[in-house]
């Protein structure tokens, strides 16, 4: 395998979970719910998949449990922000903290010394799913009633209410969808490694969010942005230990590369985009 | 003839407060019916009951003589009741077509071509035309109002409620709107117009219901009434307005020379504004919304940079002076969006009263902020227009919209103003409130200040200002000598017909 082929394959492997998570974020944020809880949703889904998968020995039950966990955590975010009117960022932080502590506890309590591998589906199934989801969401937003309601509620919940829509209901449904996708992202991450390790999502929920913003809250550009971040992560893996112009670049510097790109992207150097106008509004 | 709508004994209480008390309301099929009253008279509450957005505490509602009890607006919409609210329900980020069908899409999949065909058909019936794929943010106020009407048709609304439909329209567009409404009525629709503009009622409506303090005071045929009688019924006593005093202008307070200012979209929103306002004068600024009023006000107060031109304030050039200096020199602003730009909702009334004036003695004393002076200022501000509040240290949020409005208007008149810039100072205020605000502005001008008042209501300006400037497409025009108060001449300037 040539280096370029390896790079491309790594790019796909590394960007697929980002795509799923970014799409999850897209559905949530298009409905007006700021979703920094993606990270926590992914992490919990990954952990539950590992525990349930090992316990039952079934890939399908593990997958279902992961998605279910994604939905539950995502609905928790909906409950906090919509029913209790907690600030979206605060709720997201709380969920992320809960996920880190909770998954750590669960793995310690239930499967600390488990050497068993998590039963999984092949990764290409998730790649296909990510592509199909991108296509479907693009179509859904533009050509269906549900998509229109999502856009309307995300842009102006008050006016949507006047038009007979129920913004709260739309948002709960949106967060179910968001939970499914972010949950899948978590399942994919654990499928890659075939075992759960502490904080294994490693900030990828935030990178997905950055890709979403960079993609202007649109599915295909978001996919593109995820591929870009995936490419830099792959580059980082491959470049470690190589010398550039005779200089020995430390391992950590390469490792920081994808995050650096995230910062540059979010600072608006790669083009600014308009956020849904109703983001964070009650 | 059977009434299209009959409401009997409607009572609605918010807590202990009765917003509506035993109101009967009846509208005939195929009529244009006006519902008038002061702020807080219960007009909007009554209409929200009819539209299903509120459930009345008591009372019955009949549509086509069948008793109905709405659970929500969707219920009312499905029974062909439609409402256009004052601020429109058009979502800027969606396309015109998306806005049109929102909430009444019909099928799960949205067939764009079919929908456009029906939309065009409905629009053509009213003589309107739309670019359905364009984003709605580009619509002018009158185009947005037209889209709202097509939205009602799309939903097969037969009972149409319009809340202050002409608040943002020029006289020409308002007349056109009523022609459309009458056409709809002649085709069998029932139109209810909530308005505070009495001339419109007299000119265009058939019947009028008057509410005061949550109770119905009269239900009249318009042909049997007059503008004076309506005004009296609305307020409960005869309205006497101080006639505008003959201007006896003093020295120039503000001189603008060829101001060019870029707007939010980086285009030239103001393309050359030249005018002078003298001390003692109340000058109106008429114009259709979006013709550069906003940018002119921002440029005058110093929150938008002036690209070219000169601005002179009380003899000193201030073209590049910062907003805080201008405020200290005596400029005061009543901003357009009081709730967003005028106050900080989470701050107390005392803090909000100080907002913008904080550098001016006696509020400030060297490096110190004088808390006693601030409190007495807040008291004065609250008292001036009788702002109803539950304590000066309560947050601004606890005040109703109308009361926040009164508060912000009163603040602009404090601490010796030299130039009062008022953007729709009476928006959302009732007849009495409007008269008070203008009287106080007039009062300040008698003491040497000058005022520039922008409004989309030409009649209001003609009634209250000494003279009226017109802004159209980023340029300021002065009516010819002898036509300063000529409604028609000014109306034509507003739409650029001259």
XYZ file of C-alpha atoms in Angstrom:
780
model
C 0.000 0.000 0.000
C 1.404 3.367 -0.953
C 1.567 6.185 1.506
C -1.122 8.122 -0.334
C -3.520 5.178 -0.255
C -2.873 4.735 3.417
C -3.541 8.421 3.968
C -6.862 8.259 2.135
C -8.000 5.178 4.010
C -7.060 6.753 7.325
C -8.923 9.878 6.325
C -12.112 7.918 5.808
C -11.678 5.910 8.987
C -11.059 9.039 11.021
C -13.723 11.231 9.463
C -16.647 8.777 9.491
C -17.453 9.202 13.195
C -17.107 12.953 12.731
C -19.641 12.890 9.901
C -22.187 10.978 11.952
C -21.687 13.237 14.947
C -21.779 16.405 12.851
C -25.069 15.322 11.288
C -26.417 14.659 14.760
C -25.332 18.143 15.728
C -26.885 19.532 12.550
C -30.343 18.193 13.334
C -30.143 19.492 16.869
C -28.807 22.932 16.028
C -31.125 23.424 13.069
C -33.965 23.002 15.520
C -32.421 25.714 17.671
C -30.775 23.600 20.360
C -27.061 24.318 20.777
C -25.489 20.919 21.156
C -22.089 20.743 22.799
C -23.411 17.575 24.468
C -22.433 15.608 21.331
C -19.227 14.575 23.041
C -21.072 13.147 26.026
C -23.636 11.400 23.841
C -20.882 9.729 21.806
C -18.905 8.701 24.832
C -21.901 7.189 26.601
C -23.011 5.357 23.476
C -19.513 3.936 23.016
C -19.356 2.760 26.609
C -22.824 1.188 26.659
C -22.157 -0.579 23.356
C -18.971 -2.059 24.774
C -20.550 -3.216 28.031
C -23.774 -4.581 26.522
C -21.980 -6.050 23.517
C -19.527 -7.960 25.700
C -22.227 -9.043 28.139
C -24.570 -10.397 25.459
C -21.979 -11.330 22.872
C -24.278 -9.850 20.254
C -23.289 -7.080 17.857
C -26.873 -6.112 17.154
C -27.853 -5.787 20.810
C -24.711 -3.785 21.463
C -25.526 -1.494 18.562
C -29.118 -1.062 19.705
C -27.998 -0.351 23.251
C -25.535 2.264 21.975
C -28.164 4.025 19.902
C -30.608 3.804 22.795
C -28.059 5.372 25.132
C -27.487 8.134 22.565
C -31.209 8.860 22.452
C -31.541 8.893 26.234
C -28.633 11.297 26.787
C -29.777 13.476 23.919
C -33.299 13.614 25.357
C -31.784 14.568 28.684
C -30.322 17.586 26.911
C -33.755 18.328 25.441
C -35.352 18.018 28.859
C -32.813 20.353 30.490
C -32.974 22.997 27.780
C -36.666 22.868 26.848
C -38.553 21.813 29.962
C -36.268 23.373 32.574
C -34.997 26.252 30.404
C -31.399 25.640 31.417
C -28.837 27.431 29.280
C -27.889 25.175 26.370
C -24.161 25.451 26.970
C -24.511 24.749 30.671
C -26.682 21.714 30.011
C -24.185 20.469 27.435
C -21.284 20.873 29.853
C -23.194 19.047 32.574
C -23.947 16.176 30.220
C -20.335 15.951 29.099
C -19.124 15.886 32.683
C -21.738 13.301 33.555
C -20.670 11.161 30.599
C -16.984 11.240 31.508
C -17.646 10.313 35.132
C -20.460 7.899 34.373
C -18.620 5.907 31.720
C -15.519 5.741 33.879
C -17.598 4.401 36.759
C -19.491 1.901 34.624
C -16.401 0.416 33.039
C -14.691 0.144 36.417
C -17.753 -1.412 38.015
C -18.809 -3.738 35.254
C -15.944 -4.682 33.022
C -12.673 -3.575 34.477
C -10.739 -6.722 33.792
C -12.700 -7.810 30.774
C -10.311 -8.772 28.012
C -13.149 -9.767 25.710
C -13.443 -7.972 22.433
C -16.640 -6.069 21.692
C -18.651 -7.807 18.960
C -19.130 -5.327 16.117
C -20.378 -4.842 12.606
C -17.846 -4.096 9.867
C -16.914 -0.446 9.581
C -17.937 -0.064 5.947
C -21.544 -0.458 7.092
C -21.163 2.719 9.127
C -19.434 4.531 6.269
C -22.352 3.727 3.995
C -24.738 4.829 6.695
C -22.903 8.150 7.121
C -23.105 8.828 3.402
C -26.765 7.815 3.233
C -27.581 9.970 6.256
C -25.925 12.988 4.651
C -27.967 12.484 1.530
C -31.189 11.878 3.428
C -30.812 14.911 5.705
C -30.035 17.139 2.729
C -33.190 15.920 1.052
C -35.233 15.994 4.232
C -34.417 19.621 5.016
C -35.302 20.824 1.571
C -38.164 18.708 0.397
C -40.195 17.490 3.329
C -42.649 18.942 5.770
C -40.600 17.775 8.747
C -37.505 19.469 7.346
C -39.339 22.733 6.858
C -40.661 22.597 10.407
C -37.147 21.963 11.688
C -35.765 24.991 9.820
C -38.661 27.192 10.872
C -38.412 26.300 14.549
C -34.653 26.713 14.521
C -34.899 30.150 12.995
C -37.836 31.597 14.868
C -39.665 29.492 17.441
C -42.162 32.248 18.289
C -43.295 32.822 14.748
C -43.404 29.083 14.156
C -45.764 28.764 17.099
C -47.995 31.368 15.500
C -48.137 29.240 12.398
C -49.513 26.366 14.414
C -46.243 24.477 14.915
C -45.190 23.055 18.255
C -41.528 24.067 18.641
C -41.004 21.972 21.768
C -42.253 18.826 20.063
C -40.130 19.521 16.998
C -37.068 19.939 19.221
C -37.663 16.755 21.167
C -37.968 14.841 17.899
C -34.869 16.583 16.569
C -32.898 15.513 19.615
C -34.050 11.923 19.188
C -32.633 12.052 15.665
C -29.528 13.768 16.939
C -29.117 11.071 19.606
C -29.371 8.291 17.033
C -26.647 9.812 14.858
C -24.286 10.852 17.639
C -24.914 7.446 19.225
C -23.905 5.773 15.977
C -20.758 7.867 15.970
C -19.949 6.537 19.428
C -20.679 2.958 18.361
C -18.363 3.393 15.388
C -15.565 4.689 17.596
C -15.808 1.675 19.885
C -16.104 -0.627 16.846
C -12.796 0.687 15.560
C -10.999 -0.137 18.782
C -13.150 -3.127 19.769
C -12.839 -2.156 23.385
C -13.786 0.837 25.471
C -11.187 3.035 27.078
C -11.636 6.073 29.257
C -12.547 9.283 27.405
C -11.950 7.527 24.127
C -13.970 10.073 22.105
C -11.125 12.507 22.844
C -12.931 15.726 21.959
C -14.200 14.458 18.650
C -17.695 15.686 19.532
C -16.284 19.193 19.582
C -14.389 18.678 16.342
C -17.630 17.479 14.748
C -19.304 20.612 16.035
C -16.522 22.699 14.515
C -17.013 20.884 11.207
C -20.718 21.599 11.440
C -20.097 25.302 11.938
C -17.486 25.356 9.192
C -19.997 23.652 6.918
C -22.518 26.369 7.659
C -25.016 23.967 9.244
C -25.538 22.307 5.852
C -25.106 18.537 5.426
C -22.815 18.241 2.405
C -20.465 21.085 3.349
C -20.390 19.632 6.869
C -19.374 16.291 5.388
C -16.644 18.098 3.475
C -15.426 19.790 6.623
C -15.349 16.428 8.438
C -13.233 14.982 5.640
C -10.896 17.950 5.986
C -10.492 17.344 9.710
C -10.132 13.606 9.018
C -7.403 14.357 6.515
C -5.442 16.402 9.024
C -5.836 13.711 11.652
C -4.596 11.100 9.152
C -1.739 13.366 8.187
C -0.873 13.725 11.832
C -0.681 9.931 12.240
C 1.497 9.504 9.201
C 3.823 12.405 9.752
C 4.724 11.520 13.312
C 8.437 10.964 13.554
C 9.221 12.364 10.126
C 11.662 15.174 9.895
C 10.826 18.341 8.085
C 13.818 20.247 6.726
C 16.024 18.447 9.149
C 14.027 19.538 12.177
C 12.795 16.915 14.573
C 9.196 17.853 15.215
C 7.906 16.455 18.464
C 5.130 13.914 18.518
C 2.846 16.243 20.459
C 3.100 18.967 17.860
C 1.802 16.624 15.180
C -0.893 15.466 17.500
C -2.084 19.051 17.936
C -2.494 19.552 14.195
C -6.206 18.642 13.839
C -7.068 20.807 16.824
C -5.089 23.677 15.370
C -7.078 23.399 12.166
C -10.261 23.405 14.262
C -9.274 26.674 15.882
C -8.354 28.269 12.575
C -11.659 27.131 11.090
C -13.747 28.370 14.001
C -11.956 31.700 14.095
C -13.471 32.294 10.690
C -10.326 32.073 8.592
C -11.935 29.500 6.348
C -15.066 31.546 5.665
C -17.861 32.687 7.879
C -21.297 31.207 8.011
C -24.658 32.254 9.301
C -25.941 30.364 12.303
C -29.606 29.393 12.605
C -31.213 32.560 13.951
C -33.108 30.835 16.715
C -30.117 29.033 18.235
C -30.505 28.904 21.983
C -33.810 30.771 22.027
C -36.546 29.376 24.257
C -77.588 37.615 7.961
C -75.754 35.151 10.160
C -72.634 36.457 11.799
C -69.366 34.808 10.841
C -68.083 35.189 14.360
C -70.056 35.588 17.551
C -68.334 35.760 20.902
C -70.445 36.102 24.000
C -69.480 36.925 27.543
C -65.769 36.467 26.955
C -63.767 36.931 30.121
C -60.064 36.307 30.350
C -58.003 36.668 33.484
C -54.234 36.664 33.768
C -53.976 35.827 37.447
C -56.134 38.319 39.279
C -56.047 40.804 36.423
C -58.977 40.658 34.016
C -57.753 41.441 30.504
C -61.265 40.946 29.150
C -64.483 41.208 31.049
C -67.762 39.945 29.664
C -67.098 41.070 26.101
C -69.586 40.384 23.318
C -68.241 40.609 19.796
C -70.006 39.946 16.546
C -68.815 40.228 12.952
C -70.949 39.862 9.857
C -69.904 37.647 6.967
C -68.253 39.588 4.162
C -67.494 42.740 6.097
C -64.386 44.669 7.014
C -64.747 45.132 10.739
C -62.484 47.324 12.852
C -61.572 46.591 16.455
C -60.146 49.634 18.179
C -59.040 50.580 21.646
C -56.088 51.805 23.677
C -53.108 49.718 24.666
C -54.211 47.156 27.155
C -57.856 47.557 26.185
C -57.885 43.862 25.341
C -58.002 43.984 21.536
C -55.168 41.572 20.962
C -56.293 39.334 23.821
C -59.763 39.071 22.301
C -58.303 38.220 18.909
C -55.989 35.643 20.411
C -59.008 33.987 21.971
C -60.670 33.901 18.571
C -57.470 32.525 17.040
C -57.116 29.817 19.665
C -53.837 31.133 21.057
C -55.573 31.781 24.404
C -58.352 29.892 26.108
C -60.857 32.250 27.725
C -61.692 31.877 31.398
C -65.376 32.219 30.561
C -67.542 32.794 27.536
C -68.562 31.112 24.345
C -67.331 31.352 20.783
C -69.461 30.635 17.743
C -68.124 30.388 14.209
C -70.904 30.279 11.629
C -73.245 29.814 14.585
C -71.573 26.586 15.671
C -70.060 26.683 19.128
C -66.312 26.110 19.108
C -63.726 25.616 21.762
C -60.187 25.803 20.422
C -57.435 23.855 22.094
C -54.745 25.725 20.201
C -54.132 27.843 17.107
C -53.839 24.792 14.901
C -57.449 24.035 15.797
C -58.588 27.490 14.750
C -56.504 27.401 11.574
C -58.114 24.129 10.543
C -61.482 25.874 10.858
C -60.360 28.580 8.453
C -59.424 31.308 10.881
C -56.216 33.132 10.069
C -54.322 35.852 11.879
C -51.599 38.229 10.769
C -49.833 39.571 13.799
C -48.409 43.045 14.055
C -44.829 41.994 13.540
C -45.779 39.477 10.876
C -45.000 35.813 11.172
C -42.620 35.728 8.258
C -39.362 33.978 9.071
C -36.561 35.842 7.359
C -34.238 32.923 6.771
C -36.793 30.872 4.863
C -37.786 31.440 1.252
C -41.073 33.095 0.349
C -42.485 29.733 -0.680
C -41.396 28.040 2.545
C -42.997 30.841 4.524
C -46.154 30.569 2.486
C -46.704 26.884 3.140
C -45.299 26.647 6.679
C -47.774 24.885 8.917
C -50.097 24.084 6.012
C -47.947 21.933 3.748
C -50.531 19.266 3.055
C -48.282 16.345 2.282
C -45.081 14.966 3.768
C -43.114 15.596 0.589
C -43.134 19.150 -0.669
C -43.681 19.299 -4.429
C -42.073 22.680 -5.170
C -43.466 23.105 -8.675
C -47.031 22.288 -7.756
C -46.868 24.540 -4.725
C -45.488 27.407 -6.793
C -48.298 26.989 -9.299
C -50.970 27.282 -6.646
C -49.070 30.135 -4.978
C -48.870 32.053 -8.241
C -52.542 31.478 -8.828
C -53.470 32.861 -5.413
C -51.096 35.802 -5.748
C -52.367 36.661 -9.207
C -55.914 36.750 -7.875
C -54.871 39.631 -5.629
C -52.666 41.207 -8.281
C -49.465 40.339 -6.395
C -46.257 38.821 -7.672
C -43.487 37.037 -5.783
C -40.136 35.460 -6.439
C -40.932 32.317 -4.478
C -37.360 31.076 -4.186
C -36.025 34.351 -2.810
C -35.236 34.606 0.868
C -37.956 36.413 2.788
C -35.460 38.750 4.465
C -35.393 40.769 1.254
C -39.098 41.579 1.370
C -40.130 45.181 1.974
C -42.751 45.696 4.681
C -45.499 46.071 2.125
C -44.377 42.960 0.250
C -44.281 41.060 3.539
C -47.821 42.179 4.284
C -48.868 40.959 0.838
C -47.234 37.613 1.488
C -49.190 37.395 4.737
C -52.407 37.868 2.810
C -51.484 35.143 0.333
C -50.662 32.961 3.344
C -54.217 33.427 4.578
C -55.535 32.448 1.149
C -53.241 29.402 1.075
C -54.876 28.253 4.295
C -58.365 28.889 2.921
C -58.927 31.345 5.743
C -62.381 32.778 5.613
C -62.066 34.760 8.806
C -58.992 36.949 8.636
C -57.643 38.823 11.625
C -55.085 41.535 10.942
C -53.350 43.105 13.939
C -52.163 46.650 13.150
C -51.649 45.778 9.487
C -50.602 49.260 8.411
C -48.157 49.991 11.222
C -45.188 49.658 8.883
C -46.748 50.811 5.610
C -46.681 54.081 3.704
C -50.053 55.782 3.052
C -50.076 54.530 -0.535
C -49.396 50.939 0.548
C -52.006 51.187 3.298
C -54.669 52.258 0.831
C -53.670 49.408 -1.477
C -53.926 46.982 1.431
C -57.471 48.055 2.221
C -58.425 47.705 -1.433
C -57.181 44.107 -1.253
C -59.061 43.499 1.978
C -62.278 44.879 0.535
C -61.833 42.641 -2.481
C -61.468 39.638 -0.197
C -64.544 40.678 1.766
C -66.573 41.058 -1.405
C -65.628 37.477 -2.243
C -67.044 36.263 1.047
C -64.180 36.570 3.494
C -64.667 38.203 6.846
C -61.946 40.654 7.758
C -61.249 41.925 11.259
C -58.733 44.739 11.501
C -57.213 45.647 14.850
C -55.927 49.174 14.573
C -55.346 52.419 16.406
C -55.430 54.563 13.302
C -58.832 56.181 13.374
C -58.682 57.706 9.871
C -58.368 54.210 8.423
C -61.409 53.023 10.286
C -63.482 55.940 9.080
C -62.300 55.617 5.520
C -62.284 51.867 4.943
C -64.240 49.851 7.491
C -67.924 49.074 7.735
C -68.395 48.464 11.413
C -66.279 49.202 14.425
C -66.137 47.700 17.904
C -64.498 49.742 20.630
C -62.906 48.202 23.702
C -61.767 50.101 26.766
C -60.180 48.573 29.836
C -61.166 45.055 28.814
C -64.835 45.922 28.273
C -66.812 46.616 25.162
C -67.959 50.233 25.098
C -69.591 50.443 21.690
C -70.334 48.634 18.480
C -71.179 51.049 15.695
C -71.747 51.321 12.002
C -68.857 53.464 10.755
C -71.168 55.628 8.650
C -72.924 56.679 11.851
C -69.793 57.835 13.608
C -66.918 60.253 13.188
C -63.233 60.397 13.952
C -63.860 62.678 16.943
C -66.529 60.421 18.404
C -64.314 57.355 17.985
C -61.385 59.052 19.675
C -63.610 60.012 22.570
C -65.045 56.508 22.931
C -61.578 54.958 22.847
C -60.081 57.129 25.543
C -63.227 57.657 27.584
C -62.905 61.438 27.521
C -62.462 64.096 24.897
C -58.910 64.162 23.554
C -57.334 67.549 23.422
C -54.026 67.704 21.760
C -51.773 70.673 22.151
C -51.634 72.162 18.692
C -48.082 72.311 17.379
C -46.752 75.675 18.357
C -45.636 77.827 15.492
C -41.947 77.196 15.077
C -39.751 79.948 16.235
C -36.510 78.242 15.447
C -33.356 79.300 17.191
C -29.782 78.424 16.342
C -28.961 75.308 14.353
C -28.570 72.319 16.660
C -27.582 69.708 14.138
C -26.374 70.207 10.599
C -25.830 67.241 8.330
C -24.030 67.729 5.052
C -24.030 64.963 2.452
C -23.844 62.151 4.966
C -22.910 58.841 3.370
C -23.193 55.770 5.570
C -22.914 52.076 4.891
C -25.594 49.791 6.243
C -25.437 46.306 7.664
C -25.011 44.777 4.209
C -22.106 47.128 3.461
C -24.123 48.913 0.806
C -24.696 52.654 0.906
C -27.821 52.818 3.007
C -27.475 56.558 3.265
C -26.456 58.189 0.013
C -26.236 61.836 0.904
C -28.377 63.308 3.615
C -28.363 67.067 4.049
C -30.578 68.853 6.539
C -30.504 71.254 9.448
C -32.575 71.193 12.603
C -32.860 74.266 14.793
C -33.395 74.595 18.477
C -37.088 74.635 19.351
C -38.104 72.548 16.373
C -39.773 69.162 16.320
C -38.947 67.736 12.912
C -40.548 64.592 11.550
C -38.788 62.068 9.337
C -41.294 60.314 7.123
C -40.468 57.355 4.950
C -41.235 53.763 4.222
C -39.352 51.341 6.456
C -35.894 50.416 5.210
C -35.063 53.588 3.311
C -32.121 54.559 5.492
C -33.864 55.850 8.640
C -32.085 53.318 10.804
C -28.645 54.135 9.413
C -29.276 57.868 9.666
C -30.128 57.527 13.347
C -27.121 55.323 14.009
C -24.869 57.804 12.219
C -26.297 60.718 14.191
C -25.832 59.057 17.575
C -22.411 57.727 16.541
C -22.883 53.970 16.353
C -22.252 53.760 12.608
C -19.214 55.418 11.035
C -19.808 58.244 8.598
C -18.045 57.462 5.340
C -18.169 60.965 3.975
C -19.940 64.192 4.727
C -19.973 66.408 7.765
C -21.984 66.459 10.925
C -22.086 69.580 13.078
C -23.692 69.547 16.510
C -24.259 72.829 18.336
C -21.539 74.473 16.304
C -18.889 71.765 16.761
C -17.982 69.240 14.140
C -18.702 65.746 15.492
C -18.341 63.655 12.333
C -15.929 61.262 14.021
C -16.815 61.831 17.665
C -17.685 58.758 19.686
C -21.205 57.995 20.816
C -20.410 58.499 24.511
C -19.180 62.027 23.859
C -22.275 62.807 21.851
C -24.457 61.561 24.694
C -22.550 63.714 27.163
C -22.989 66.718 24.888
C -26.753 66.260 25.076
C -27.824 63.871 22.338
C -30.515 61.439 23.383
C -31.838 58.426 21.509
C -35.130 56.597 21.729
C -34.037 53.550 19.750
C -36.234 51.631 17.385
C -36.204 48.339 19.221
C -36.633 49.427 22.812
C -36.564 45.942 24.257
C -33.344 44.951 22.505
C -31.439 48.196 22.000
C -32.938 50.439 24.628
C -32.712 48.480 27.843
C -30.862 45.603 29.449
C -33.642 43.279 30.508
C -31.869 41.758 33.483
C -30.869 45.092 34.970
C -33.024 47.008 37.379
C -35.027 50.083 36.474
C -32.479 52.211 38.324
C -29.578 50.843 36.288
C -31.547 51.144 33.093
C -32.479 54.747 33.854
C -28.772 55.517 34.126
C -27.902 53.671 30.937
C -26.292 56.089 28.485
C -26.420 58.958 30.975
C -23.942 57.482 33.420
C -21.145 59.927 32.617
C -23.252 63.008 33.139
C -23.381 64.860 36.466
C -25.075 64.498 38.888
C -25.030 60.768 38.217
C -21.301 60.808 38.277
C -19.131 62.712 40.674
C -15.474 62.433 39.810
C -14.702 58.740 39.844
C -17.834 57.982 41.878
C -21.274 57.000 40.800
C -23.931 58.792 42.829
C -26.417 56.117 43.853
C -28.880 58.566 45.380
C -28.934 60.658 42.219
C -29.433 57.519 40.192
C -32.389 56.472 42.239
C -34.079 59.863 42.035
C -33.428 59.914 38.285
C -35.092 56.510 37.944
C -38.031 57.780 39.963
C -38.421 60.776 37.649
C -38.120 58.601 34.551
C -40.732 56.173 35.825
C -43.107 58.947 36.844
C -42.932 61.028 33.712
C -45.099 58.744 31.593
C -46.589 56.839 34.511
C -44.647 53.638 33.920
C -46.362 50.868 35.860
C -43.734 48.956 37.813
C -43.444 46.900 40.938
C -40.297 48.498 42.290
C -37.350 50.495 40.961
C -34.923 47.722 41.841
C -36.903 45.046 40.016
C -35.538 43.899 36.667
C -36.658 45.563 33.463
C -38.042 42.233 32.359
C -40.868 42.572 34.870
C -42.323 45.475 32.871
C -44.767 44.991 30.006
C -43.685 46.071 26.527
C -45.696 49.281 26.602
C -44.264 50.242 29.963
C -40.685 49.583 28.851
C -41.467 51.868 25.960
C -42.667 54.633 28.256
C -39.573 54.224 30.378
C -37.134 54.485 27.484
C -38.942 57.493 26.029
C -38.870 59.234 29.413
C -35.156 58.544 29.862
C -34.327 60.368 26.636
C -35.886 63.531 28.032
C -33.704 63.617 31.140
C -30.673 65.691 32.095
C -31.045 68.611 29.771
C -31.250 67.100 26.290
C -30.150 69.188 23.326
C -31.154 66.861 20.516
C -33.745 64.124 20.905
C -33.559 61.427 18.263
C -36.745 59.421 18.463
C -37.329 56.372 16.318
C -41.030 55.577 16.326
C -41.357 56.897 19.871
C -45.027 55.981 20.067
C -44.918 52.518 18.550
C -47.241 50.380 20.591
C -48.466 53.315 22.676
C -52.127 54.268 22.889
C -53.736 57.591 22.056
C -53.074 59.081 25.464
C -49.525 57.775 25.637
C -48.758 59.145 22.184
C -50.128 62.569 23.105
C -48.059 62.597 26.297
C -44.822 61.629 24.580
C -45.210 64.334 21.954
C -46.209 66.888 24.580
C -43.050 66.166 26.560
C -40.848 66.261 23.469
C -42.466 69.571 22.625
C -41.826 70.771 26.141
C -38.133 69.918 25.928
C -37.938 71.765 22.632
C -39.506 74.832 24.193
C -36.572 74.808 26.546
C -34.133 74.965 23.668
C -33.758 71.369 22.541
C -34.477 70.077 19.046
C -36.047 66.796 18.057
C -35.962 64.505 15.059
C -38.771 61.973 15.051
C -38.887 59.088 12.608
C -42.167 57.327 12.122
C -43.829 55.191 9.500
C -47.130 56.869 10.336
C -47.269 60.039 8.279
C -50.473 61.256 9.921
C -48.843 61.110 13.319
C -45.920 63.217 12.091
C -48.124 65.755 10.349
C -50.161 66.134 13.487
C -47.289 66.546 15.902
C -44.277 67.997 14.103
C -43.477 71.484 12.929
C -42.211 70.245 9.618
C -41.496 66.923 8.020
C -38.459 65.676 6.141
C -38.814 62.696 3.862
C -36.298 59.910 3.447
C -36.396 57.768 0.368
C -33.727 55.380 -0.838
C -31.008 56.857 1.336
C -31.664 60.479 0.488
C -33.374 63.112 2.569
C -35.816 65.459 0.887
C -37.504 68.576 2.128
C -41.000 69.283 0.878
C -41.265 72.433 -1.203
C -42.136 75.664 0.539
C -45.860 75.758 1.089
C -46.151 71.974 1.026
C -44.569 71.303 4.413
C -47.815 69.941 5.746
C -49.298 68.680 2.487
C -50.072 65.007 3.059
C -50.237 64.173 -0.617
C -47.031 65.914 -1.607
C -45.141 64.234 1.234
C -46.707 60.860 0.456
C -45.392 61.150 -3.081
C -41.910 62.030 -1.893
C -41.980 58.916 0.317
C -42.453 56.618 -2.637
C -40.142 58.617 -4.875
C -42.876 59.761 -7.216
C -41.321 63.168 -7.553
